[in-house]
CSV table of C-alpha atoms and ligand atoms in Angstrom, one decimal:
chain,number,residue,atom,x,y,z
A,1,MET,CA,23.2,62.8,-28.6
A,2,LYS,CA,20.6,60.1,-29.0
A,3,ILE,CA,16.7,60.3,-29.4
A,4,ALA,CA,14.8,57.2,-28.7
A,5,PHE,CA,11.3,57.3,-30.4
A,6,TYR,CA,8.6,54.6,-29.0
A,7,GLY,CA,5.3,53.6,-30.3
A,8,VAL,CA,6.2,54.4,-33.9
A,9,ARG,CA,3.7,53.2,-36.3
A,10,PRO,CA,5.1,52.1,-40.0
A,11,GLU,CA,3.1,55.1,-41.5
A,12,GLU,CA,5.0,57.6,-39.1
A,13,GLU,CA,8.6,56.0,-39.4
A,14,SER,CA,9.9,56.8,-43.2
A,15,TYR,CA,8.3,60.3,-42.6
A,16,LEU,CA,9.9,60.8,-39.3
A,17,LYS,CA,13.5,59.3,-40.3
A,18,GLU,CA,13.5,61.7,-43.6
A,19,ARG,CA,12.5,64.9,-41.6
A,20,PHE,CA,14.7,63.9,-38.7
A,21,SER,CA,17.8,63.3,-40.7
A,22,SER,CA,17.5,66.5,-42.8
A,23,ALA,CA,16.5,68.7,-39.8
A,24,MET,CA,19.2,67.2,-37.3
A,25,ALA,CA,22.2,66.6,-39.8
A,26,ALA,CA,24.3,69.5,-38.1
A,27,THR,CA,23.6,68.3,-34.7
A,28,GLY,CA,25.1,65.0,-35.4
A,29,ALA,CA,22.3,63.4,-33.3
A,30,SER,CA,21.2,59.9,-34.0
A,31,ALA,CA,17.7,58.3,-33.5
A,32,ALA,CA,16.3,55.0,-32.8
A,33,TYR,CA,12.8,53.9,-33.7
A,34,SER,CA,10.7,51.4,-31.9
A,35,ALA,CA,6.9,50.1,-32.1
A,36,GLU,CA,7.2,49.2,-28.3
A,37,ARG,CA,4.8,51.5,-26.5
A,38,ASP,CA,6.1,50.5,-22.9
A,39,LEU,CA,9.5,52.6,-22.0
A,40,LEU,CA,10.1,50.0,-19.4
A,41,LYS,CA,10.1,47.0,-21.8
A,42,ALA,CA,12.6,48.8,-24.2
A,43,ALA,CA,14.7,51.2,-22.0
A,44,ASP,CA,17.6,52.6,-23.9
A,45,PRO,CA,20.2,53.8,-21.2
A,46,ASP,CA,22.2,55.9,-23.9
A,47,ALA,CA,19.0,58.1,-25.0
A,48,ASP,CA,19.2,61.7,-23.9
A,49,ALA,CA,15.3,62.3,-25.3
A,50,VAL,CA,12.6,60.1,-25.6
A,51,CYS,CA,9.6,60.7,-28.1
A,52,VAL,CA,6.3,59.1,-27.3
A,53,PHE,CA,2.7,59.0,-28.1
A,54,ILE,CA,-0.2,59.3,-25.7
A,55,ASP,CA,-0.1,55.5,-25.0
A,56,SER,CA,3.3,55.7,-23.4
A,57,LEU,CA,3.4,56.2,-19.7
A,58,VAL,CA,6.1,58.6,-18.9
A,59,ASP,CA,6.3,58.4,-14.9
A,60,LYS,CA,8.9,58.4,-12.5
A,61,ALA,CA,9.7,54.6,-13.0
A,62,ALA,CA,10.1,55.3,-16.8
A,63,MET,CA,12.7,58.3,-16.1
A,64,ASP,CA,14.6,56.0,-13.7
A,65,ALA,CA,15.1,53.8,-16.6
A,66,PHE,CA,16.7,56.6,-18.7
A,67,PRO,CA,19.6,57.8,-16.5
A,68,LYS,CA,20.5,60.6,-19.3
A,69,LEU,CA,17.2,61.7,-19.8
A,70,LYS,CA,16.9,65.4,-20.9
A,71,LEU,CA,14.1,66.0,-23.1
A,72,VAL,CA,10.4,64.2,-23.3
A,73,VAL,CA,8.6,64.9,-26.6
A,74,THR,CA,5.1,63.8,-27.0
A,75,ARG,CA,3.4,63.6,-30.5
A,76,SER,CA,0.3,64.9,-29.2
A,77,THR,CA,-1.3,68.0,-27.8
A,78,GLY,CA,-2.5,66.3,-24.6
A,79,TYR,CA,0.4,65.5,-22.2
A,80,ASP,CA,-1.6,63.8,-19.4
A,81,HIS,CA,0.5,60.8,-19.7
A,82,ILE,CA,3.8,62.4,-18.8
A,83,ASP,CA,4.5,63.2,-14.9
A,84,VAL,CA,5.6,66.9,-15.9
A,85,GLY,CA,6.1,67.7,-12.3
A,86,GLU,CA,8.5,65.0,-11.9
A,87,ALA,CA,10.2,65.9,-15.1
A,88,ALA,CA,10.6,69.5,-13.9
A,89,ALA,CA,12.1,68.4,-10.5
A,90,ARG,CA,14.6,66.5,-12.6
A,91,GLY,CA,15.3,69.4,-15.2
A,92,ILE,CA,13.8,67.5,-17.8
A,93,VAL,CA,12.3,69.5,-20.7
A,94,VAL,CA,8.9,68.4,-21.8
A,95,SER,CA,7.7,69.5,-25.1
A,96,SER,CA,4.2,68.6,-27.0
A,97,VAL,CA,2.5,69.7,-30.2
A,98,PRO,CA,0.2,72.3,-29.1
A,99,SER,CA,-1.6,73.0,-32.7
A,100,TYR,CA,-1.6,70.7,-35.4
A,101,GLY,CA,-5.0,71.4,-37.0
A,102,GLU,CA,-7.6,71.7,-34.5
A,103,ASN,CA,-10.1,71.4,-37.3
A,104,THR,CA,-9.1,67.7,-37.5
A,105,VAL,CA,-10.6,66.9,-34.1
A,106,ALA,CA,-13.6,69.2,-34.3
A,107,GLU,CA,-14.5,67.7,-37.9
A,108,PHE,CA,-14.5,64.3,-35.9
A,109,ALA,CA,-16.8,65.4,-33.4
A,110,PHE,CA,-19.2,66.2,-36.0
A,111,GLY,CA,-18.8,62.8,-37.5
A,112,LEU,CA,-19.9,61.4,-34.3
A,113,ILE,CA,-22.6,63.8,-33.5
A,114,LEU,CA,-24.2,63.2,-37.2
A,115,ALA,CA,-23.4,59.3,-36.7
A,116,LEU,CA,-25.7,59.3,-33.7
A,117,SER,CA,-28.2,62.2,-34.6
A,118,ARG,CA,-28.9,60.5,-38.0
A,119,LYS,CA,-28.3,57.0,-36.9
A,120,ILE,CA,-25.7,56.6,-39.8
A,121,TYR,CA,-23.5,53.7,-38.1
A,122,ALA,CA,-26.7,51.9,-37.2
A,123,ALA,CA,-28.1,52.3,-40.7
A,124,ALA,CA,-25.0,51.4,-42.7
A,125,ASP,CA,-24.5,48.3,-40.0
A,126,GLN,CA,-28.1,47.0,-41.0
A,127,VAL,CA,-27.5,47.4,-44.6
A,128,LYS,CA,-24.0,45.5,-44.6
A,129,GLU,CA,-25.0,43.0,-41.9
A,130,THR,CA,-28.5,42.2,-43.3
A,131,GLY,CA,-28.9,43.7,-46.5
A,132,SER,CA,-32.1,45.1,-45.2
A,133,PHE,CA,-33.5,48.7,-46.5
A,134,ALA,CA,-36.0,49.0,-43.7
A,135,MET,CA,-36.3,52.2,-41.9
A,136,ASP,CA,-37.6,51.2,-38.7
A,137,GLY,CA,-35.4,52.4,-36.0
A,138,LEU,CA,-33.3,54.8,-38.0
A,139,ARG,CA,-35.3,57.9,-37.5
A,140,GLY,CA,-32.9,60.8,-36.1
A,141,PHE,CA,-33.2,64.6,-35.4
A,142,ASP,CA,-32.0,67.6,-37.3
A,143,LEU,CA,-29.1,69.6,-35.7
A,144,LEU,CA,-30.7,73.0,-37.3
A,145,GLY,CA,-32.2,75.1,-34.4
A,146,LYS,CA,-30.9,72.7,-31.8
A,147,THR,CA,-28.5,73.8,-28.9
A,148,ILE,CA,-24.9,72.5,-28.7
A,149,GLY,CA,-22.9,73.0,-25.4
A,150,VAL,CA,-19.2,73.3,-26.2
A,151,VAL,CA,-16.9,72.6,-22.9
A,152,GLY,CA,-13.9,74.4,-23.4
A,153,THR,CA,-13.4,77.0,-25.9
A,154,GLY,CA,-9.8,76.4,-26.9
A,155,ARG,CA,-8.3,75.7,-30.2
A,156,ILE,CA,-10.4,72.7,-31.0
A,157,GLY,CA,-13.8,74.1,-29.2
A,158,ARG,CA,-13.4,77.1,-31.3
A,159,HIS,CA,-13.8,74.9,-34.5
A,160,ALA,CA,-16.4,73.1,-33.0
A,161,ILE,CA,-18.4,76.3,-32.8
A,162,ARG,CA,-17.4,77.4,-36.1
A,163,MET,CA,-18.8,74.2,-37.5
A,164,ALA,CA,-22.1,74.2,-35.3
A,165,GLY,CA,-22.6,77.8,-36.9
A,166,GLY,CA,-22.8,75.9,-40.4
A,167,PHE,CA,-25.6,73.6,-39.3
A,168,GLY,CA,-27.4,76.4,-37.8
A,169,MET,CA,-27.1,75.3,-34.0
A,170,LYS,CA,-27.3,77.8,-31.2
A,171,VAL,CA,-24.1,77.4,-29.4
A,172,VAL,CA,-23.7,77.7,-25.4
A,173,ALA,CA,-20.2,77.6,-24.2
A,174,TYR,CA,-18.2,76.9,-20.8
A,175,ASP,CA,-14.7,77.8,-19.9
A,176,PRO,CA,-13.1,79.2,-17.0
A,177,SER,CA,-11.4,81.4,-19.0
A,178,PRO,CA,-13.9,83.0,-21.3
A,179,ASP,CA,-13.0,84.9,-24.3
A,180,GLU,CA,-16.1,87.3,-24.4
A,181,LYS,CA,-15.0,89.0,-27.5
A,182,ALA,CA,-14.7,85.9,-29.4
A,183,ALA,CA,-18.3,85.1,-28.3
A,184,ALA,CA,-19.5,88.3,-29.5
A,185,GLY,CA,-17.8,87.9,-32.9
A,186,SER,CA,-18.8,84.5,-33.4
A,187,GLY,CA,-22.5,84.7,-32.3
A,188,PHE,CA,-22.1,82.2,-29.3
A,189,ARG,CA,-22.6,83.0,-25.5
A,190,TYR,CA,-20.9,81.8,-22.3
A,191,ALA,CA,-23.0,80.2,-19.4
A,192,GLY,CA,-22.4,78.3,-16.0
A,193,MET,CA,-21.9,74.5,-16.8
A,194,ASP,CA,-25.1,73.7,-15.1
A,195,GLU,CA,-26.9,76.1,-17.5
A,196,LEU,CA,-25.2,74.6,-20.4
A,197,LEU,CA,-25.8,71.0,-19.4
A,198,ALA,CA,-29.6,71.8,-19.0
A,199,ALA,CA,-29.8,73.5,-22.3
A,200,SER,CA,-28.0,71.6,-24.6
A,201,ASP,CA,-29.3,68.8,-27.1
A,202,VAL,CA,-25.6,68.0,-27.8
A,203,VAL,CA,-22.6,68.5,-25.0
A,204,THR,CA,-19.3,68.2,-26.7
A,205,LEU,CA,-16.1,68.0,-24.4
A,206,HIS,CA,-12.7,69.9,-25.6
A,207,VAL,CA,-11.0,70.5,-22.2
A,208,PRO,CA,-7.5,69.1,-21.2
A,209,LEU,CA,-7.4,66.2,-18.7
A,210,THR,CA,-6.3,67.9,-15.4
A,211,LYS,CA,-7.1,67.5,-11.4
A,212,GLU,CA,-9.9,69.7,-12.3
A,213,THR,CA,-11.5,68.3,-15.1
A,214,GLU,CA,-11.1,64.6,-14.1
A,215,HIS,CA,-14.7,63.1,-14.2
A,216,MET,CA,-16.3,66.6,-14.5
A,217,MET,CA,-19.0,64.7,-16.3
A,218,ASN,CA,-20.0,62.7,-13.1
A,219,ALA,CA,-23.4,61.2,-12.1
A,220,ALA,CA,-24.3,64.6,-10.9
A,221,ALA,CA,-23.4,66.4,-14.1
A,222,LEU,CA,-25.0,63.9,-16.3
A,223,ALA,CA,-28.2,64.1,-14.4
A,224,LYS,CA,-28.4,67.8,-15.4
A,225,MET,CA,-28.6,66.7,-19.0
A,226,LYS,CA,-31.7,66.7,-21.2
A,227,PRO,CA,-33.0,62.8,-21.5
A,228,SER,CA,-33.0,63.4,-25.3
A,229,ALA,CA,-29.0,64.9,-25.0
A,230,LEU,CA,-26.1,63.4,-26.8
A,231,LEU,CA,-22.7,63.4,-25.0
A,232,ILE,CA,-19.5,63.7,-27.3
A,233,ASN,CA,-16.0,63.1,-25.9
A,234,THR,CA,-13.1,63.6,-28.1
A,235,SER,CA,-10.9,65.0,-25.4
A,236,ARG,CA,-9.7,62.3,-23.0
A,237,GLY,CA,-11.7,59.4,-21.4
A,238,GLY,CA,-10.8,60.4,-17.6
A,239,ILE,CA,-13.0,63.4,-17.9
A,240,VAL,CA,-16.1,61.4,-18.0
A,241,ASP,CA,-16.9,59.0,-15.1
A,242,THR,CA,-17.3,55.9,-17.3
A,243,GLY,CA,-19.4,54.0,-14.7
A,244,ALA,CA,-21.7,56.9,-14.3
A,245,LEU,CA,-22.0,57.2,-18.0
A,246,VAL,CA,-23.1,53.4,-18.3
A,247,GLN,CA,-25.8,54.1,-15.6
A,248,ALA,CA,-27.1,57.2,-17.3
A,249,LEU,CA,-27.5,55.6,-20.5
A,250,ALA,CA,-29.0,52.4,-19.2
A,251,ALA,CA,-31.5,54.8,-17.2
A,252,LYS,CA,-32.1,56.8,-20.5
A,253,THR,CA,-31.4,59.9,-18.7
A,254,ILE,CA,-29.4,60.8,-21.7
A,255,ALA,CA,-29.9,59.6,-25.0
A,256,GLY,CA,-26.6,58.4,-26.6
A,257,ALA,CA,-22.6,59.1,-26.3
A,258,GLY,CA,-19.9,59.4,-29.2
A,259,LEU,CA,-16.7,58.7,-27.8
A,260,ASP,CA,-13.2,58.8,-29.3
A,261,VAL,CA,-11.6,58.2,-26.0
A,262,LEU,CA,-12.3,56.0,-22.9
A,263,GLU,CA,-10.8,56.1,-19.2
A,264,GLU,CA,-8.5,53.2,-19.2
A,265,GLU,CA,-8.3,52.8,-23.2
A,266,GLY,CA,-4.7,51.8,-22.8
A,267,ALA,CA,-5.8,48.9,-20.9
A,268,ILE,CA,-8.4,47.9,-23.5
A,269,LYS,CA,-5.8,48.1,-26.3
A,270,ASP,CA,-3.9,45.3,-24.7
A,271,GLU,CA,-6.0,43.6,-22.1
A,272,ALA,CA,-3.4,40.7,-21.5
A,273,ALA,CA,-0.7,43.0,-20.8
A,274,PHE,CA,-2.9,45.0,-18.4
A,275,LEU,CA,-3.7,42.1,-16.6
A,276,ALA,CA,-0.2,40.9,-16.4
A,277,SER,CA,1.1,44.4,-15.1
A,278,GLY,CA,0.9,43.4,-11.6
A,279,HIS,CA,-2.0,44.4,-9.7
A,280,PRO,CA,-4.7,46.5,-11.5
A,281,LYS,CA,-6.5,48.7,-9.4
A,282,GLU,CA,-10.0,48.1,-8.4
A,283,GLU,CA,-11.1,51.4,-10.2
A,284,GLU,CA,-9.0,50.6,-13.3
A,285,LEU,CA,-10.7,47.0,-13.4
A,286,LYS,CA,-14.3,49.0,-12.9
A,287,ALA,CA,-13.6,51.5,-15.9
A,288,VAL,CA,-12.6,48.5,-17.8
A,289,LEU,CA,-15.9,46.7,-17.5
A,290,ALA,CA,-17.8,49.9,-18.1
A,291,ASP,CA,-15.9,50.5,-21.3
A,292,HIS,CA,-17.1,47.1,-22.4
A,293,ALA,CA,-20.5,47.9,-21.5
A,294,LEU,CA,-20.5,51.2,-23.4
A,295,MET,CA,-19.0,49.2,-26.6
A,296,LYS,CA,-22.1,47.1,-26.5
A,297,MET,CA,-24.7,49.7,-26.2
A,298,PRO,CA,-26.5,50.4,-29.5
A,299,ASN,CA,-26.8,54.1,-28.6
A,300,VAL,CA,-22.9,54.5,-28.1
A,301,ILE,CA,-20.3,54.7,-30.6
A,302,VAL,CA,-16.8,54.1,-29.6
A,303,THR,CA,-13.8,54.8,-31.7
A,304,PRO,CA,-10.2,54.1,-31.0
A,305,HIS,CA,-8.7,57.5,-30.2
A,306,VAL,CA,-8.7,58.5,-33.8
A,307,ALA,CA,-10.1,62.0,-33.8
A,308,PHE,CA,-6.6,63.4,-34.9
A,309,ASN,CA,-5.9,60.8,-37.3
A,310,THR,CA,-5.8,62.5,-40.9
A,311,ASP,CA,-2.9,62.4,-43.5
A,312,GLU,CA,-2.7,66.2,-43.0
A,313,ALA,CA,-2.5,66.1,-39.2
A,314,LEU,CA,-0.2,63.5,-38.9
A,315,ARG,CA,2.3,65.2,-41.1
A,316,ARG,CA,2.0,68.5,-39.1
A,317,ILE,CA,2.3,66.4,-35.8
A,318,LEU,CA,5.6,64.8,-37.0
A,319,SER,CA,6.9,68.0,-38.3
A,320,THR,CA,6.3,69.9,-35.1
A,321,THR,CA,7.8,67.0,-33.2
A,322,VAL,CA,11.1,67.1,-35.1
A,323,ASP,CA,11.2,71.0,-34.8
A,324,ASP,CA,10.7,70.4,-30.8
A,325,ILE,CA,13.7,68.1,-30.9
A,326,LYS,CA,15.7,70.5,-33.1
A,327,ALA,CA,15.0,73.4,-31.1
A,328,TRP,CA,16.0,71.6,-27.8
A,329,ALA,CA,19.3,70.5,-29.2
A,330,GLU,CA,20.0,74.1,-30.3
A,331,GLY,CA,19.5,75.0,-26.9
A,332,ALA,CA,16.2,76.9,-27.3
A,333,PRO,CA,13.4,74.5,-26.4
A,334,ILE,CA,9.9,75.4,-28.1
A,335,ASN,CA,6.4,74.1,-27.2
A,336,THR,CA,7.4,73.3,-23.6
A,337,VAL,CA,4.8,72.4,-21.2
A,338,ARG,CA,4.7,72.7,-17.2
A,339,ALA,CA,2.4,71.2,-14.6
A,340,SER,CA,-1.0,72.7,-14.3
B,401,NAI,P1,-6.6,74.2,-25.5
B,401,NAI,O1,-5.6,74.3,-24.5
B,401,NAI,O2,-6.6,75.1,-26.9
B,401,NAI,O3,-8.1,74.3,-24.9
B,401,NAI,C1,-8.6,73.9,-23.7
B,401,NAI,C2,-9.6,74.7,-23.2
B,401,NAI,O4,-10.2,74.0,-22.2
B,401,NAI,C3,-9.0,76.1,-22.7
B,401,NAI,O5,-9.9,77.2,-23.4
B,401,NAI,C4,-9.3,76.1,-21.2
B,401,NAI,O6,-9.5,77.3,-20.6
B,401,NAI,C5,-10.4,75.1,-21.2
B,401,NAI,N1,-10.6,74.4,-19.7
B,401,NAI,C6,-9.7,74.0,-18.9
B,401,NAI,N2,-10.4,73.6,-17.7
B,401,NAI,C7,-11.6,73.8,-18.0
B,401,NAI,C8,-12.7,73.3,-17.3
B,401,NAI,N3,-13.0,72.8,-16.0
B,401,NAI,N4,-14.0,73.5,-18.1
B,401,NAI,C9,-14.1,74.1,-19.3
B,401,NAI,N5,-13.1,74.4,-20.0
B,401,NAI,C10,-11.7,74.3,-19.4
B,401,NAI,O7,-6.7,72.5,-26.2
B,401,NAI,P2,-7.3,72.1,-27.3
B,401,NAI,O8,-6.0,71.9,-28.5
B,401,NAI,O9,-8.6,72.5,-27.8
B,401,NAI,O10,-7.2,70.7,-27.1
B,401,NAI,C11,-8.4,70.1,-25.9
B,401,NAI,C12,-8.1,68.5,-25.8
B,401,NAI,O11,-8.4,67.8,-26.6
B,401,NAI,C13,-6.6,68.3,-25.4
B,401,NAI,O12,-6.1,68.6,-23.9
B,401,NAI,C14,-6.4,66.8,-25.8
B,401,NAI,O13,-6.6,66.0,-24.5
B,401,NAI,C15,-7.9,66.6,-26.7
B,401,NAI,N6,-7.3,65.9,-28.1
B,401,NAI,C16,-7.7,64.9,-28.3
B,401,NAI,C17,-7.3,64.2,-29.5
B,401,NAI,C18,-7.8,63.3,-30.1
B,401,NAI,O14,-7.4,62.4,-31.0
B,401,NAI,N7,-8.9,62.7,-29.6
B,401,NAI,C19,-6.3,65.2,-30.3
B,401,NAI,C20,-6.1,66.4,-29.8
B,401,NAI,C21,-6.5,66.8,-28.7
């Protein structure tokens, strides 16, 4: 049995090797570790399982390149980079890391909120770049008493709600599967999406990327937000229509955005490879252009999909990843995901 790991960063490799060799010793499984993210560039026809991160596309073509493939494990919570339906049709098991410390992402969302609401990035950048201690243009606003709209009240959303309470914010939430009991116990209320958008000073997104959530923050939704409001996205880039966001920010119909995720962030990571990849679609090119416009805007903070990236979370992710592989090798897969 062979497991091929892709997109492995140096800080992951030593931990993975150690955990894998102790957990999998009894199975006699072997492992190969590669920094390559593109499965087609480094396909291993002997691999029974592949282990990837979010920037490896596991589609039909990738599956074709692994004739023995029986398991795909992703070192992430989101699995929208895997064609789960195609995997199911081929009898390939897909496992993810459903939970590794949702506080980690929620803490980062608040980092983005504070960076914008108190202009921390702008202030620090001014001091570093110019040495100036002038306060002009650096006045922010209090979170105390403001309303935060939490879209998606799953694991991460709940932590965001808890943290908002610490700041003395009012919380309004939207989720198609509301948990009224949790709302009553944690002092927040559910509302419709339109009401949430109209009432919130900060809107923070904590939903998976699905056909239903793709571009849920489109021009119409953005137009319902307050002109003074901030949009925070630490979920997936595709949930926001990037072109519409650029227009809303340029027209000042919203005040700012904190984005840990971008549509086509994979293309931004390696633009040369993106351009060389054949024929990029028009909408992909438009999204990349919009991403660049966002990165230049002073009222926008873009980070490179690092909300999950703490020492503690990384160890938990890798530990669950090896557990996923071990459980599958022992014939009882865990943390499996299916097409929604
Ligand atoms: P979860 O599955 O616990 O919660 C998601 C919630 O979204 C559920 O309550 C679900 O009912 C709700 N939801 C589904 N469709 C919705 C819709 N149309 N409108 C409003 N709510 C909807 O997921 P969790 O752990 O909270 O993670 C959320 C997402 O965060 C992940 O799917 C992943 O894409 C992203 N993420 C990003 C990370 C980063 O580093 N930036 C790290 C980890 C996760």
